[in-house]
mmCIF file of C-alpha atoms in Angstrom:
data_model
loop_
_atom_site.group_PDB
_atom_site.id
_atom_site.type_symbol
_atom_site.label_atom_id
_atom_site.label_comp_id
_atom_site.label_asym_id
_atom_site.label_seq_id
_atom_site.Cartn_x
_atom_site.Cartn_y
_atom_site.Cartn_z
ATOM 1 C CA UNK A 994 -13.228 -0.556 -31.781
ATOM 2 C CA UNK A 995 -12.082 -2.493 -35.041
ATOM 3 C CA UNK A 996 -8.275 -4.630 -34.270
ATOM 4 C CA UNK A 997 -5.528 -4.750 -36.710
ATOM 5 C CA UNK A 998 -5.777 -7.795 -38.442
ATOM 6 C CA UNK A 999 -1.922 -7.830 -38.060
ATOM 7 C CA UNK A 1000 -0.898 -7.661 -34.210
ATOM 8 C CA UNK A 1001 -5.044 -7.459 -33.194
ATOM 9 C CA UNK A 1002 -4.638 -4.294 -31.263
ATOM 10 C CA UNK A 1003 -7.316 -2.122 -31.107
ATOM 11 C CA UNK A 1004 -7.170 1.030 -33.765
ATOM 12 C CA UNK A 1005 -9.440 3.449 -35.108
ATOM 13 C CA UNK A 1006 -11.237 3.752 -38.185
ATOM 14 C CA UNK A 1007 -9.313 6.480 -39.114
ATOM 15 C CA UNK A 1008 -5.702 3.888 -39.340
ATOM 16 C CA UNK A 1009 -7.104 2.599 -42.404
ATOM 17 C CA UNK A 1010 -3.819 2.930 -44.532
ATOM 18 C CA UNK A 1011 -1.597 2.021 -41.984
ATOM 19 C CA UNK A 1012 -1.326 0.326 -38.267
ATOM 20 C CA UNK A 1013 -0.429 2.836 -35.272
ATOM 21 C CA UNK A 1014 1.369 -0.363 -33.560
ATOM 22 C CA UNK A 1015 2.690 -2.664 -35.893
ATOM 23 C CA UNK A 1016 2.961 -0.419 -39.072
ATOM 24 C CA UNK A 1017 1.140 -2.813 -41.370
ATOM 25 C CA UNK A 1018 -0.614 -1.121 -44.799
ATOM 26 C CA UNK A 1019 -4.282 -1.705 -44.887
ATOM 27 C CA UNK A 1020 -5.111 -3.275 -41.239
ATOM 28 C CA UNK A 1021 -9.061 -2.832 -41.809
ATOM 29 C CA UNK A 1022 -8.969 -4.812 -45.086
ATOM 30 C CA UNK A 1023 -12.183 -7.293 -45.127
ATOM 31 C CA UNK A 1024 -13.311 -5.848 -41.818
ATOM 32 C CA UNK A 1025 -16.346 -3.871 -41.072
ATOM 33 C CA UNK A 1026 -15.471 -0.788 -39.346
ATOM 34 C CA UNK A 1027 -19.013 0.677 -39.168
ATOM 35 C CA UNK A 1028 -20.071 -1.525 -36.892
ATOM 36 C CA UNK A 1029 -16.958 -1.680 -34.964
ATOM 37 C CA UNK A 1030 -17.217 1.610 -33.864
ATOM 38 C CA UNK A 1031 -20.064 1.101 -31.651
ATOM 39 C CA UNK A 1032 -19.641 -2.462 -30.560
ATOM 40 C CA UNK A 1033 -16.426 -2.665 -28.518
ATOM 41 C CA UNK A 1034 -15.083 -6.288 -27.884
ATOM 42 C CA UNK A 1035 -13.271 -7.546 -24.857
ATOM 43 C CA UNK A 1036 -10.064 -9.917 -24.953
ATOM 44 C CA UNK A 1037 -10.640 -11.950 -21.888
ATOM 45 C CA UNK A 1038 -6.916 -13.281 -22.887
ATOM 46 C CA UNK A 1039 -5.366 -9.901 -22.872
ATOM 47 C CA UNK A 1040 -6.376 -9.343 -19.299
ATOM 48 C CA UNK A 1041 -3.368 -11.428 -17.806
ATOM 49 C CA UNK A 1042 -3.579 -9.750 -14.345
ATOM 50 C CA UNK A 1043 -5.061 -11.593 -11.952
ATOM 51 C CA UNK A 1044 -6.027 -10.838 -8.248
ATOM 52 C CA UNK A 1045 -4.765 -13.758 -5.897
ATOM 53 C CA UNK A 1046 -7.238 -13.161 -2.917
ATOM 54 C CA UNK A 1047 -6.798 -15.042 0.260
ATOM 55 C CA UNK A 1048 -9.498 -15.775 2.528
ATOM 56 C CA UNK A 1049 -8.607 -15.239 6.174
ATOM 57 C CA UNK A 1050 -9.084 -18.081 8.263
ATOM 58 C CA UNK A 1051 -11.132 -18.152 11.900
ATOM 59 C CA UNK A 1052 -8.443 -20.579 13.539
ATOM 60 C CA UNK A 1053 -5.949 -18.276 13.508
ATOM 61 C CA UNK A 1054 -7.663 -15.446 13.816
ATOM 62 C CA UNK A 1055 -8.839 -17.195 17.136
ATOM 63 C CA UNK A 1056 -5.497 -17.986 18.081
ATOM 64 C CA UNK A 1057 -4.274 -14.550 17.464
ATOM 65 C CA UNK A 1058 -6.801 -13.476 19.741
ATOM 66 C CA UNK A 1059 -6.508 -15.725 22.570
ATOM 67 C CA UNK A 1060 -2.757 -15.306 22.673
ATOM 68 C CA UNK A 1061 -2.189 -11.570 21.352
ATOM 69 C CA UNK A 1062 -5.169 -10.063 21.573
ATOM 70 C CA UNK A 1063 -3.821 -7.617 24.600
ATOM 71 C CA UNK A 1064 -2.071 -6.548 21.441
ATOM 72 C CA UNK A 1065 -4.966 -6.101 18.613
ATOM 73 C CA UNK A 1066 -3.112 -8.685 16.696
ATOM 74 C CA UNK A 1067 -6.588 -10.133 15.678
ATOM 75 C CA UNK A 1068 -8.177 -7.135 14.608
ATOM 76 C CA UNK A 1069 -4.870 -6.207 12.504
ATOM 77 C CA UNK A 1070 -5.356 -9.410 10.937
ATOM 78 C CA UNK A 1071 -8.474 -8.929 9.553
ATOM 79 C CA UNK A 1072 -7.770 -5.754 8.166
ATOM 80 C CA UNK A 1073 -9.399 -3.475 11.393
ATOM 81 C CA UNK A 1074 -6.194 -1.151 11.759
ATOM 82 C CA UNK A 1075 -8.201 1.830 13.564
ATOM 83 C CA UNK A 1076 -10.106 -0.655 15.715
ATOM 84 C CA UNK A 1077 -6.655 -2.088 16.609
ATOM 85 C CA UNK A 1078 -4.894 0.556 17.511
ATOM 86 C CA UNK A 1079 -7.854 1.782 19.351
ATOM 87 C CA UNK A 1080 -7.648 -1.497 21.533
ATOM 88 C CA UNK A 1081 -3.901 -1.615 22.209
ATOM 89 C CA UNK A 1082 -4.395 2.230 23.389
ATOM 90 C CA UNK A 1083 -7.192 0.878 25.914
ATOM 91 C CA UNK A 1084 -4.904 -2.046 27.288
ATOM 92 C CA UNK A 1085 -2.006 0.517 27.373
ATOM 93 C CA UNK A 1086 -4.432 2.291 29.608
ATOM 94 C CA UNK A 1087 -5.667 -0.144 31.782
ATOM 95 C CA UNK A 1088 -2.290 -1.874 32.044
ATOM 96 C CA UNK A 1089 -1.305 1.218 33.651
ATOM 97 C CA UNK A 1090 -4.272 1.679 35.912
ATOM 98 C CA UNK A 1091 -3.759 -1.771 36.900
ATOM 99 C CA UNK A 1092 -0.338 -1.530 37.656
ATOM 100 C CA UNK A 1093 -0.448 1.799 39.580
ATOM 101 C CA UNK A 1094 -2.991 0.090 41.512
ATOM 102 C CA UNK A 1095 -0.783 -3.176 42.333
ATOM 103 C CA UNK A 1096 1.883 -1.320 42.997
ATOM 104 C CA UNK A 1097 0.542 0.946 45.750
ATOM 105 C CA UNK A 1098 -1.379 -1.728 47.518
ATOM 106 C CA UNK A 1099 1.754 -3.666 48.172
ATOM 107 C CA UNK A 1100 3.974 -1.095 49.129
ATOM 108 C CA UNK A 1101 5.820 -2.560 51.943
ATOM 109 C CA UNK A 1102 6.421 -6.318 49.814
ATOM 110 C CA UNK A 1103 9.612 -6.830 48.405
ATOM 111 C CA UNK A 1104 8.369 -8.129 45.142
ATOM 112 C CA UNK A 1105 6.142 -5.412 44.841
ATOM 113 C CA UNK A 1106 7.514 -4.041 41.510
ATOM 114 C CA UNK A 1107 7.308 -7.686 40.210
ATOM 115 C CA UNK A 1108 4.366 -8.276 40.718
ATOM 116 C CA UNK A 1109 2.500 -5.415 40.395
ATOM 117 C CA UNK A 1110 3.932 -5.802 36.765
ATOM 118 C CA UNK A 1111 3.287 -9.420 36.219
ATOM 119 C CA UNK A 1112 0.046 -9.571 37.452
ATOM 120 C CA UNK A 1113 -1.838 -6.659 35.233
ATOM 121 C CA UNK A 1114 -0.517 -8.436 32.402
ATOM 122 C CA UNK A 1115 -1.959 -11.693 33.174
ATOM 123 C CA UNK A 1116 -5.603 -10.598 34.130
ATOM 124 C CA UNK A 1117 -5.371 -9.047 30.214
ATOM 125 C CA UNK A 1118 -3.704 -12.637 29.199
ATOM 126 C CA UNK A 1119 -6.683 -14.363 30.749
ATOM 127 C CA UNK A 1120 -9.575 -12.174 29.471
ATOM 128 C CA UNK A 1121 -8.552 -12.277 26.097
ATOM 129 C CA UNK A 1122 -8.002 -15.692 26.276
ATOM 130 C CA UNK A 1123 -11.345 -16.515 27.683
ATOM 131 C CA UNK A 1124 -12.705 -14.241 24.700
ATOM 132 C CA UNK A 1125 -10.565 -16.226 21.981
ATOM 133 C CA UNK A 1126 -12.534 -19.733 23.242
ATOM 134 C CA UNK A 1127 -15.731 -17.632 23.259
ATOM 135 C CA UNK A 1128 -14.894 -16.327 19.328
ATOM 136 C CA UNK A 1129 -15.192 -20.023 18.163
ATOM 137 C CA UNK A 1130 -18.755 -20.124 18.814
ATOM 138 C CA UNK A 1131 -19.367 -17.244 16.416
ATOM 139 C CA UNK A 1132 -20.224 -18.614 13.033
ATOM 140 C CA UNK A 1133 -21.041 -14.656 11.099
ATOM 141 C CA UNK A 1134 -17.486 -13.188 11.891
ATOM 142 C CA UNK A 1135 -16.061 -11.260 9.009
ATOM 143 C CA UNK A 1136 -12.614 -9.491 7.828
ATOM 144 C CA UNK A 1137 -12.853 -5.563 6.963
ATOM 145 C CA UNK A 1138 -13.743 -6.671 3.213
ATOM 146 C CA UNK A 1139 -17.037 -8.109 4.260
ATOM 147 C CA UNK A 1140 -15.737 -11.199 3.588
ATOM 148 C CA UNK A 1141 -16.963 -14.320 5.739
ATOM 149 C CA UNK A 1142 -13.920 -16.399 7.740
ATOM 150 C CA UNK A 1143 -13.702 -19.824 7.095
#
């Protein structure tokens, strides 16, 4: 489309008298609007917007899941909501399992309750911990863009 020679925002070749934008007479004079119509040009200046993307790092992702990964803290990280939520739903389940089964095997100890609450929680706390130091040996790991960690 051909630009006002004025304010150089993009008209039609039917403005010839007068600019839509600026109001200035003649805003095709000494321009070729024949060709203009078919040839569209693009300010790369005009185009202030700019996407700040951040590239999500494997340390803490790592760390996330070595220390809250019972949680899905990792996955919501890297963008994996549904795979998160599907996770902390699992170790809701076998955190109960776990501690129904703690708690009725030690039914006549006093710390029973403790214990059968404390314990569950830690067997979680170790295997995702074992399966953060694990996650550093994987070089292809990627957030839910596709995007590689570094």
């Amino acid at each position: 489309m051909p630009k006002c020679k004025n304010c150089h925002k993009n008209i039609t070749k039917f403005d010839k008298e007068r600019c839509p934008y600026c109001g200035c007479l003649n805003p095709l004079e000494g321009h070729n609007y024949e060709t203009s119509d078919i040839t569209q040009t693009i300010d790369i200046l005009s185009n202030k917007e700019e996407v700040k993307f951040v590239q999500h790092k494997k340390l803490t992702n790592n760390i996330l899941m070595m220390f809250l990964g019972i949680f899905g803290a990792d996955l919501f990280y890297l963008g994996f909501y549904k795979s998160a939520l599907i996770r902390l739903a699992i170790n809701i389940v076998v955190y109960g399992i776990l501690f129904v089964t703690f708690y009725f095997t030690n039914i006549f100890s006093i710390y029973s309750l403790l214990l059968s609450l404390i314990i569950p929680f830690g067997i979680l706390f170790v295997v995702y911990f074992i399966l953060g130091i694990i996650s550093f040996s994987i070089k292809s790991k990627k957030d839910s863009n596709g995007v590689f960690l570094k």
